[in-house]
Amino acid sequence: MVTYTPKERLARALTGKPVDRMPAVSFTQTGTVEQMEAAGAFWPEANDNAETMAKLAEAGHTVVGFEAVRVPFDISAEAEFFGCDIKAGTKEQQPSVSSHCVKDMSDVERLKNFDITQGRVATICKAIKILADKYGKELPIMASMLGPFSLAQHMNGDDWFMAIMTDEEFATALMDLATEFNIAYAKKMAENGADTMVIIDPTASAMLIGDAYYEKYVVPAHRKIVDAMHEMNVPVVIHICGDTTMSLELMESSGVDAISVDQSVDIATAKSKVNKAMIIGNLDPVAVLWKGTPDTIRGVSQKAIDAGVDLLAPGCGIVSKTPSANLQAMVESAKNRKY
């Protein structure tokens, strides 16, 4: 059996090609306090400074053993880019959106001439370049971004859920703006060395907005991002929180290479719902990874593997207080899955 580098292994796994064993990676945020202390790179600086961000991302590999490096650690940089206020994070808590920047069509028009080289998104791209220069030949360089539907919701606030039903012109315009930004941002990250793209789009859940609105607004936007990434030979993973079981076919229809599911989704059922997309998941980040033990994590990991999960991973972002030993147990379980 051929042995692959971590970079080769993940790229092949995400595109359905044979590999020697399961990659050991996390597609959702990887930062923890123990890693911060080991690396001397702490939130909130690791969210705002490229060198510190890269240093903490590196700790996911050197401390925990993940076979990839991944940035960023939060999902607020995109909304901040457009002018939303951000509640500063702490050593244990990520920053979050505290105000919105779009009320009507005039705001959409005002924000169209954006410059992707500005703001914290540019910092994230710089961190990717640092990581790619150091690890790009051996490790996957994983980038993630907030997806267009959730970005639109951050920009418009809770009014967004009514807008998609009552104001098609405005909703379409804001989705077009968010999607155009996502494509430009994703391309810039790929140009800087990212070879795997993760779209985190939590409020795009069909369980929340219904299949009809998901198909109308979300699928076309995701498809445009996927197409742009595939043109650059970058596979795409989509993660949406909650029980996405009944909408997995819709999610796959955008052309994504893999779908990350959370702990509320049954792996075997998820596998039966898709044709080609890899199913990633789905260890509970709180009850299992944070509050469990290495032994319980090995047991839960084996159950997910036995159920047919293609890539073992957390079901959502890793809690900052999660012990490294627990994450290492998940890594060990993935590495032990031979093909």
Short mmCIF file of C-alpha atoms in Angstrom, two decimals:
data_model
loop_
_atom_site.label_atom_id
_atom_site.label_comp_id
_atom_site.label_asym_id
_atom_site.label_seq_id
_atom_site.Cartn_x
_atom_site.Cartn_y
_atom_site.Cartn_z
CA MET A 1 0.00 0.00 0.00
CA VAL A 2 1.28 3.44 -0.94
CA THR A 3 1.89 5.81 1.97
CA TYR A 4 0.84 9.41 1.35
CA THR A 5 1.88 12.70 2.87
CA PRO A 6 -0.84 14.35 4.98
CA LYS A 7 -1.39 16.86 2.17
CA GLU A 8 -1.81 14.14 -0.45
CA ARG A 9 -3.95 12.00 1.87
CA LEU A 10 -6.52 14.67 2.63
CA ALA A 11 -6.75 15.88 -0.97
CA ARG A 12 -7.34 12.32 -2.16
CA ALA A 13 -9.83 11.53 0.61
CA LEU A 14 -11.92 14.64 -0.08
CA THR A 15 -12.15 13.80 -3.76
CA GLY A 16 -13.02 10.14 -3.25
CA LYS A 17 -9.67 8.64 -4.25
CA PRO A 18 -8.10 5.68 -2.44
CA VAL A 19 -5.86 6.42 0.55
CA ASP A 20 -3.82 4.31 2.95
CA ARG A 21 -5.67 5.45 6.09
CA MET A 22 -8.02 8.11 7.41
CA PRO A 23 -6.59 11.65 7.69
CA ALA A 24 -6.60 13.08 11.21
CA VAL A 25 -7.92 16.63 10.88
CA SER A 26 -10.49 19.13 12.14
CA PHE A 27 -12.52 21.14 9.65
CA THR A 28 -13.93 23.41 12.36
CA GLN A 29 -11.97 25.76 14.62
CA THR A 30 -9.01 24.20 16.42
CA GLY A 31 -7.78 26.73 19.01
CA THR A 32 -7.70 25.74 22.69
CA VAL A 33 -6.26 27.28 25.85
CA GLU A 34 -3.79 24.42 26.30
CA GLN A 35 -2.47 25.01 22.78
CA MET A 36 -2.25 28.75 23.46
CA GLU A 37 -0.20 28.13 26.59
CA ALA A 38 2.08 25.65 24.81
CA ALA A 39 2.68 27.94 21.84
CA GLY A 40 2.67 31.29 23.64
CA ALA A 41 0.00 32.49 21.23
CA PHE A 42 -3.28 33.60 22.79
CA TRP A 43 -6.70 34.87 21.85
CA PRO A 44 -7.66 37.63 21.27
CA GLU A 45 -4.32 38.57 19.67
CA ALA A 46 -4.37 35.32 17.67
CA ASN A 47 -7.52 36.58 15.94
CA ASP A 48 -6.00 39.91 14.91
CA ASN A 49 -2.27 39.38 14.34
CA ALA A 50 -1.13 37.22 11.42
CA GLU A 51 2.03 35.89 13.06
CA THR A 52 0.23 34.98 16.31
CA MET A 53 -2.65 33.45 14.37
CA ALA A 54 -0.26 31.26 12.40
CA LYS A 55 1.56 30.27 15.58
CA LEU A 56 -1.65 29.09 17.26
CA ALA A 57 -2.78 27.29 14.10
CA GLU A 58 0.57 25.53 14.03
CA ALA A 59 -0.05 24.29 17.58
CA GLY A 60 -3.00 22.27 16.31
CA HIS A 61 -0.39 20.20 14.48
CA THR A 62 2.59 20.30 16.85
CA VAL A 63 0.66 19.98 20.14
CA VAL A 64 -2.47 18.01 19.25
CA GLY A 65 -1.27 16.14 16.18
CA PHE A 66 -3.79 17.30 13.60
CA GLU A 67 -2.45 16.56 10.13
CA ALA A 68 -3.34 20.02 8.83
CA VAL A 69 -3.10 23.65 9.89
CA ARG A 70 -6.25 25.75 9.84
CA VAL A 71 -7.28 29.41 10.20
CA PRO A 72 -9.14 31.42 11.36
CA PHE A 73 -10.60 30.61 14.79
CA ASP A 74 -13.81 32.64 14.61
CA ILE A 75 -16.59 33.59 12.15
CA SER A 76 -16.86 37.34 12.65
CA ALA A 77 -14.12 38.74 10.38
CA GLU A 78 -16.40 38.80 7.33
CA ALA A 79 -19.11 40.88 9.00
CA GLU A 80 -16.46 43.11 10.55
CA PHE A 81 -15.05 43.69 7.06
CA PHE A 82 -18.35 45.25 5.97
CA GLY A 83 -18.70 47.45 9.05
CA CYS A 84 -20.52 45.42 11.70
CA ASP A 85 -19.39 46.10 15.25
CA ILE A 86 -17.64 43.22 16.97
CA LYS A 87 -17.69 42.27 20.65
CA ALA A 88 -14.06 41.57 21.49
CA GLY A 89 -13.17 38.04 22.43
CA THR A 90 -11.08 36.84 25.37
CA LYS A 91 -8.51 34.13 25.99
CA GLU A 92 -11.36 31.62 26.23
CA GLN A 93 -14.06 33.17 24.06
CA GLN A 94 -14.19 34.08 20.40
CA PRO A 95 -15.28 37.53 19.15
CA SER A 96 -18.89 37.92 18.02
CA VAL A 97 -21.01 40.30 15.96
CA SER A 98 -22.75 42.95 18.08
CA SER A 99 -24.35 45.24 15.48
CA HIS A 100 -25.46 45.15 11.86
CA CYS A 101 -24.56 47.27 8.85
CA VAL A 102 -27.27 46.77 6.21
CA LYS A 103 -30.83 48.07 6.48
CA ASP A 104 -31.89 48.49 2.87
CA MET A 105 -30.81 48.50 -0.78
CA SER A 106 -28.86 51.73 -0.38
CA ASP A 107 -26.54 49.98 2.08
CA VAL A 108 -26.06 47.09 -0.35
CA GLU A 109 -25.11 49.56 -3.09
CA ARG A 110 -22.78 51.42 -0.74
CA LEU A 111 -20.87 48.26 0.11
CA LYS A 112 -20.39 46.89 -3.40
CA ASN A 113 -16.97 48.42 -4.09
CA PHE A 114 -15.14 46.49 -1.39
CA ASP A 115 -11.38 46.00 -1.17
CA ILE A 116 -10.43 42.46 -0.16
CA THR A 117 -6.92 43.57 0.81
CA GLN A 118 -8.22 45.50 3.82
CA GLY A 119 -9.26 44.56 7.37
CA ARG A 120 -8.95 41.35 9.31
CA VAL A 121 -9.68 39.20 6.26
CA ALA A 122 -6.34 40.43 4.89
CA THR A 123 -4.70 39.44 8.19
CA ILE A 124 -6.11 35.94 7.82
CA CYS A 125 -4.76 35.73 4.28
CA LYS A 126 -1.34 36.78 5.58
CA ALA A 127 -1.47 34.03 8.23
CA ILE A 128 -2.29 31.52 5.50
CA LYS A 129 0.79 32.66 3.56
CA ILE A 130 2.97 32.20 6.66
CA LEU A 131 1.64 28.68 7.19
CA ALA A 132 1.87 27.76 3.51
CA ASP A 133 5.48 28.90 3.32
CA LYS A 134 6.37 26.72 6.31
CA TYR A 135 4.13 23.67 5.87
CA GLY A 136 2.59 23.84 2.42
CA LYS A 137 4.63 21.03 0.86
CA GLU A 138 3.73 18.52 3.58
CA LEU A 139 0.50 19.55 5.34
CA PRO A 140 -2.91 20.65 4.11
CA ILE A 141 -3.38 24.41 4.55
CA MET A 142 -7.03 24.70 5.52
CA ALA A 143 -8.95 27.97 5.29
CA SER A 144 -12.49 28.66 6.39
CA MET A 145 -14.94 31.48 5.98
CA LEU A 146 -18.46 32.38 7.01
CA GLY A 147 -20.84 31.42 4.22
CA PRO A 148 -22.94 33.93 2.29
CA PHE A 149 -26.32 33.30 3.92
CA SER A 150 -24.96 33.67 7.45
CA LEU A 151 -22.90 36.68 6.37
CA ALA A 152 -26.06 38.32 5.02
CA GLN A 153 -27.78 37.58 8.33
CA HIS A 154 -24.90 39.12 10.28
CA MET A 155 -25.11 42.20 8.09
CA ASN A 156 -28.91 42.57 8.22
CA GLY A 157 -29.70 41.12 11.64
CA ASP A 158 -32.80 39.10 12.46
CA ASP A 159 -34.74 41.08 9.83
CA TRP A 160 -32.95 38.88 7.31
CA PHE A 161 -35.24 35.90 7.97
CA MET A 162 -38.28 37.99 7.08
CA ALA A 163 -36.54 39.64 4.12
CA ILE A 164 -35.96 36.35 2.30
CA MET A 165 -39.71 35.76 2.39
CA THR A 166 -41.07 39.27 1.77
CA ASP A 167 -38.46 41.25 -0.19
CA GLU A 168 -36.95 39.11 -2.92
CA GLU A 169 -35.18 42.02 -4.64
CA PHE A 170 -33.35 43.06 -1.47
CA ALA A 171 -32.62 39.48 -0.37
CA THR A 172 -31.21 38.59 -3.78
CA ALA A 173 -29.06 41.73 -3.88
CA LEU A 174 -27.61 41.11 -0.42
CA MET A 175 -26.96 37.44 -1.22
CA ASP A 176 -25.24 38.48 -4.45
CA LEU A 177 -23.01 40.90 -2.53
CA ALA A 178 -22.14 38.31 0.12
CA THR A 179 -21.44 35.66 -2.51
CA GLU A 180 -19.26 37.99 -4.58
CA PHE A 181 -17.27 38.74 -1.42
CA ASN A 182 -17.00 35.04 -0.52
CA ILE A 183 -15.64 34.20 -3.96
CA ALA A 184 -13.08 37.02 -3.89
CA TYR A 185 -12.03 36.11 -0.33
CA ALA A 186 -11.77 32.40 -1.10
CA LYS A 187 -9.67 33.10 -4.18
CA LYS A 188 -7.34 35.33 -2.17
CA MET A 189 -6.93 32.64 0.49
CA ALA A 190 -6.18 30.05 -2.19
CA GLU A 191 -3.69 32.37 -3.86
CA ASN A 192 -1.93 32.70 -0.50
CA GLY A 193 -1.61 28.93 -0.18
CA ALA A 194 -4.89 27.50 1.11
CA ASP A 195 -5.54 24.12 -0.53
CA THR A 196 -8.75 23.17 1.32
CA MET A 197 -11.75 25.48 1.79
CA VAL A 198 -14.39 25.19 4.51
CA ILE A 199 -17.64 27.14 4.28
CA ILE A 200 -19.23 27.63 7.72
CA ASP A 201 -22.85 28.71 7.16
CA PRO A 202 -24.72 28.05 10.42
CA THR A 203 -27.94 30.01 9.82
CA ALA A 204 -28.35 28.57 6.31
CA SER A 205 -29.90 25.43 7.81
CA ALA A 206 -32.88 24.20 5.83
CA MET A 207 -34.30 23.16 9.21
CA LEU A 208 -34.36 26.87 10.06
CA ILE A 209 -35.41 28.44 6.75
CA GLY A 210 -37.04 25.51 4.94
CA ASP A 211 -36.01 23.58 1.85
CA ALA A 212 -37.59 26.03 -0.62
CA TYR A 213 -35.62 29.05 0.63
CA TYR A 214 -32.47 26.96 0.99
CA GLU A 215 -32.76 25.88 -2.63
CA LYS A 216 -33.59 29.41 -3.79
CA TYR A 217 -30.90 31.39 -1.97
CA VAL A 218 -28.26 29.06 -0.55
CA VAL A 219 -27.64 26.39 -3.19
CA PRO A 220 -26.83 28.82 -6.04
CA ALA A 221 -24.52 30.86 -3.81
CA HIS A 222 -22.64 27.81 -2.56
CA ARG A 223 -22.40 26.45 -6.10
CA LYS A 224 -20.70 29.64 -7.31
CA ILE A 225 -18.13 29.42 -4.51
CA VAL A 226 -17.53 25.73 -5.15
CA ASP A 227 -17.11 26.30 -8.88
CA ALA A 228 -14.57 29.08 -8.24
CA MET A 229 -12.60 26.86 -5.88
CA HIS A 230 -12.69 23.83 -8.17
CA GLU A 231 -11.24 25.99 -10.92
CA MET A 232 -8.27 26.46 -8.57
CA ASN A 233 -8.16 22.74 -7.71
CA VAL A 234 -9.30 23.42 -4.12
CA PRO A 235 -11.83 20.97 -2.60
CA VAL A 236 -14.69 22.45 -0.59
CA VAL A 237 -16.30 21.32 2.67
CA ILE A 238 -19.59 22.75 3.94
CA HIS A 239 -20.55 22.81 7.62
CA ILE A 240 -24.04 23.77 8.79
CA CYS A 241 -25.04 23.35 12.42
CA GLY A 242 -28.00 21.33 13.63
CA ASP A 243 -29.78 18.28 12.28
CA THR A 244 -29.21 18.59 8.54
CA THR A 245 -30.28 15.00 7.78
CA MET A 246 -33.28 15.86 5.62
CA SER A 247 -31.42 18.49 3.60
CA LEU A 248 -28.22 16.61 2.82
CA GLU A 249 -29.24 16.05 -0.79
CA LEU A 250 -29.80 19.78 -1.22
CA MET A 251 -26.46 20.54 0.40
CA GLU A 252 -24.72 18.10 -1.94
CA SER A 253 -26.41 19.63 -4.99
CA SER A 254 -24.10 22.66 -4.74
CA GLY A 255 -21.21 20.40 -5.77
CA VAL A 256 -19.33 20.39 -2.45
CA ASP A 257 -16.79 17.64 -1.98
CA ALA A 258 -17.71 16.92 1.62
CA ILE A 259 -20.38 17.74 4.20
CA SER A 260 -19.50 18.20 7.86
CA VAL A 261 -22.36 17.15 10.14
CA ASP A 262 -22.85 17.77 13.82
CA GLN A 263 -23.62 15.35 16.61
CA SER A 264 -27.38 15.45 16.07
CA VAL A 265 -26.98 13.67 12.71
CA ASP A 266 -26.85 9.88 12.47
CA ILE A 267 -23.79 8.99 10.40
CA ALA A 268 -25.23 5.89 8.75
CA THR A 269 -28.36 7.78 7.73
CA ALA A 270 -26.27 10.69 6.42
CA LYS A 271 -24.22 8.29 4.30
CA SER A 272 -27.41 6.92 2.76
CA LYS A 273 -28.58 10.42 1.78
CA VAL A 274 -25.63 11.46 -0.41
CA ASN A 275 -24.22 10.15 -3.67
CA LYS A 276 -20.62 11.34 -3.82
CA ALA A 277 -19.98 13.84 -1.03
CA MET A 278 -17.80 12.65 1.86
CA ILE A 279 -19.48 12.71 5.28
CA ILE A 280 -17.38 14.33 8.01
CA GLY A 281 -18.05 14.30 11.73
CA ASN A 282 -19.41 14.13 14.25
CA LEU A 283 -18.00 13.97 17.76
CA ASP A 284 -19.91 16.18 20.17
CA PRO A 285 -17.53 19.08 20.97
CA VAL A 286 -19.01 19.60 24.44
CA ALA A 287 -20.25 16.30 25.91
CA VAL A 288 -17.55 14.16 24.27
CA LEU A 289 -14.47 16.16 23.34
CA TRP A 290 -14.50 18.69 26.18
CA LYS A 291 -16.09 16.77 29.03
CA GLY A 292 -15.23 13.21 28.06
CA THR A 293 -12.06 11.20 28.64
CA PRO A 294 -9.59 9.76 26.12
CA ASP A 295 -11.13 6.31 26.63
CA THR A 296 -14.70 7.48 26.04
CA ILE A 297 -13.54 9.47 23.02
CA ARG A 298 -11.89 6.41 21.53
CA GLY A 299 -15.16 4.51 22.01
CA VAL A 300 -17.35 7.21 20.45
CA SER A 301 -14.84 7.61 17.60
CA GLN A 302 -15.01 3.90 16.85
CA LYS A 303 -18.81 4.04 16.74
CA ALA A 304 -18.64 6.84 14.16
CA ILE A 305 -16.08 4.87 12.14
CA ASP A 306 -18.21 1.71 12.34
CA ALA A 307 -21.21 3.75 11.14
CA GLY A 308 -19.23 4.65 8.02
CA VAL A 309 -18.01 8.20 8.60
CA ASP A 310 -15.56 9.11 5.85
CA LEU A 311 -13.54 11.55 7.95
CA LEU A 312 -13.64 11.56 11.75
CA ALA A 313 -13.80 15.11 13.12
CA PRO A 314 -15.53 17.33 15.69
CA GLY A 315 -19.21 17.96 15.06
CA CYS A 316 -18.66 21.71 15.45
CA GLY A 317 -15.98 24.14 16.62
CA ILE A 318 -13.72 22.80 19.37
CA VAL A 319 -14.43 24.32 22.81
CA SER A 320 -11.46 26.40 23.99
CA LYS A 321 -11.16 24.47 27.29
CA THR A 322 -10.92 21.08 25.59
CA PRO A 323 -7.92 19.08 26.89
CA SER A 324 -5.25 18.24 24.34
CA ALA A 325 -5.30 14.62 25.53
CA ASN A 326 -8.92 14.32 24.43
CA LEU A 327 -8.20 15.69 20.98
CA GLN A 328 -5.18 13.40 20.70
CA ALA A 329 -7.48 10.42 21.36
CA MET A 330 -9.60 11.45 18.37
CA VAL A 331 -6.47 11.89 16.25
CA GLU A 332 -5.26 8.44 17.28
CA SER A 333 -8.62 6.89 16.36
CA ALA A 334 -8.54 8.45 12.91
CA LYS A 335 -4.96 7.35 12.25
CA ASN A 336 -5.81 3.80 13.27
CA ARG A 337 -8.52 3.59 10.58
CA LYS A 338 -6.72 1.77 7.78
CA TYR A 339 -8.17 1.02 4.34
#
